[in-house]
Amino acid sequence: MMLISGGKVLRSGTMRFEAADLVIDGDTIVDVVSPGSVAAEGKLVVDARDRLVIPGLVNGHNHAQTNLAKGLADRWTLEALLNHAPWTGGRRTLEEKYLSAAIGACEMLKKGCTATYDMFAEFPLPTVEGVNAVAQAYADVGIRAAVAPMMADRSFYEAIPGLADALPEPLRTQALAIRYAPGAQSVDVCRELARGWRFGSDRIRLALGPTIPHHCSDAFLVACRDLGREFDIGFQMHVAESKMQAVVAMKKYGRTLVAHLDELSLLKPGFCVAHGVWLDDDDRARLAANGCSVSHNPGSNMKLASGLADARAMLGAGVNLALGTDGAGSSDNLNMFEAMRLASFVSRVHDRDCSLWLSTQEVLRAATEGGAQALGFGGLIGRLDRGCKADVVLLDLAAPHYVPLNDPVNQVVHCEDGTGVHTVVVGGRVLLEAGKFTAFDFDALRAQAARAVERLMEVNAESRALCEKLEPYVNQYCTGLAATPYHVAGFCQH
Ligand SMILES: [Zn+2]
């Protein structure tokens, strides 16, 4: 048994800190008691004096394959990022897939995040070995995850109406040669994964990640829907991330992306929208009515100039709100404290009354309980209550940003940058102590990462050259499409 004693513990009901001790048996919190009321004898004691004690943060949206690509891009829109995906994420060995996931898992753990929704991408289709390698990386580092193989049956160049026609030859032929596998093959791989899943449902869950609605044929989306129902597994999709996507939906479907997904009966509890920047009131009402979640990823949205999602409107509509970093290709760090700070700040830049800004308590709830629900771990993690899994982060009150300690919740959301993370416990195991990994050799990954990147740059050189030639055409065409007026009711996006 373990006793985390002497700390100020975030209580889920009030979202306030109270002096309390946590009693842990195995991987579960079995009691939350007043300080000193349970004897330490026979227990592993984690000294939480001078610490804030919060649930492990939950990252609502991420991509394991991008950790080897962090920092590669500067001035890329989402569309430029998708254009460059063949070389930034392509031709990975199985070992590199594991390595990329492990690097991200370590970064999250070190920054107080103990669970993540991971849309892991392979091209031209997911593989059983690849998805298992990523799940194994999370298992080895020790954090929880929902791993959703990211899939499509149309390439970026096929998915955007008119884009291929706007490319000159031979670029058009070369771009159209980048083809995904037929959707039925991807579904078969996911079925095989679901049948043989060996990581448990309370540690690492399998989910489905058909990436972007119009990158998937309706038949493929329906097949994914049916597979999700058959195995009762969650979904994550990028929905209405950029304005261009919202415009394409009207062109292609004559309705919004969310309305289209609703027509196909994809929306359900366990369905998580990544981003949701360009949602209207009707979209949010549909998501709420179907018990869906949205992972709000303000850092990625700002870096890629996707827009500013209206988290207040989501909460107001009754949508479950999670927060995420997005992948290291677009964020470029995996710091959930930064995601919280940005979510708070972004909610203020809309021209509206300050009572409608997100409060720090709402932000902290989204990064914990909201994320837990989005990942399919609702009730298990995201709270420090009796019966919950013991995923616990201790923040050091000696860190400069807590001196003086005026309001712990405000300071966790607005001051903490991850440097105050002292101890991280996941499932009752201490995985980080005094900021150092206790159970995983992160340093060993550094040399592997350097070697992997050297190899990948070489094998992807030709692909990179093609993507660089395509970029100006993609930018010009997509910027033109995005210039179409698109008014989102209830919110001023231009
Ligand atoms: Zn994403």
CSV table of C-alpha atoms in Angstrom, one decimal, residues 1-5 21-25 36-46:
chain,number,residue,atom,x,y,z
A,1,MET,CA,0.0,0.0,0.0
A,2,MET,CA,1.0,3.6,-0.5
A,3,LEU,CA,0.3,6.7,1.5
A,4,ILE,CA,0.6,10.1,-0.2
A,5,SER,CA,0.7,12.3,2.9
A,21,ASP,CA,-3.8,12.1,2.5
A,22,LEU,CA,-4.4,9.6,-0.2
A,23,VAL,CA,-4.4,5.9,0.7
A,24,ILE,CA,-3.6,3.7,-2.3
A,25,ASP,CA,-3.9,-0.1,-2.6
A,36,GLY,CA,-2.3,12.1,9.6
A,37,SER,CA,-5.5,10.0,10.2
A,38,VAL,CA,-4.1,6.8,8.6
A,39,ALA,CA,-0.9,5.3,10.0
A,40,ALA,CA,2.1,5.1,7.8
A,41,GLU,CA,3.3,1.7,9.0
A,42,GLY,CA,3.6,-0.9,6.4
A,43,LYS,CA,3.0,1.6,3.6
A,44,LEU,CA,5.2,3.2,1.1
A,45,VAL,CA,5.0,6.8,2.1
A,46,VAL,CA,5.2,9.6,-0.5
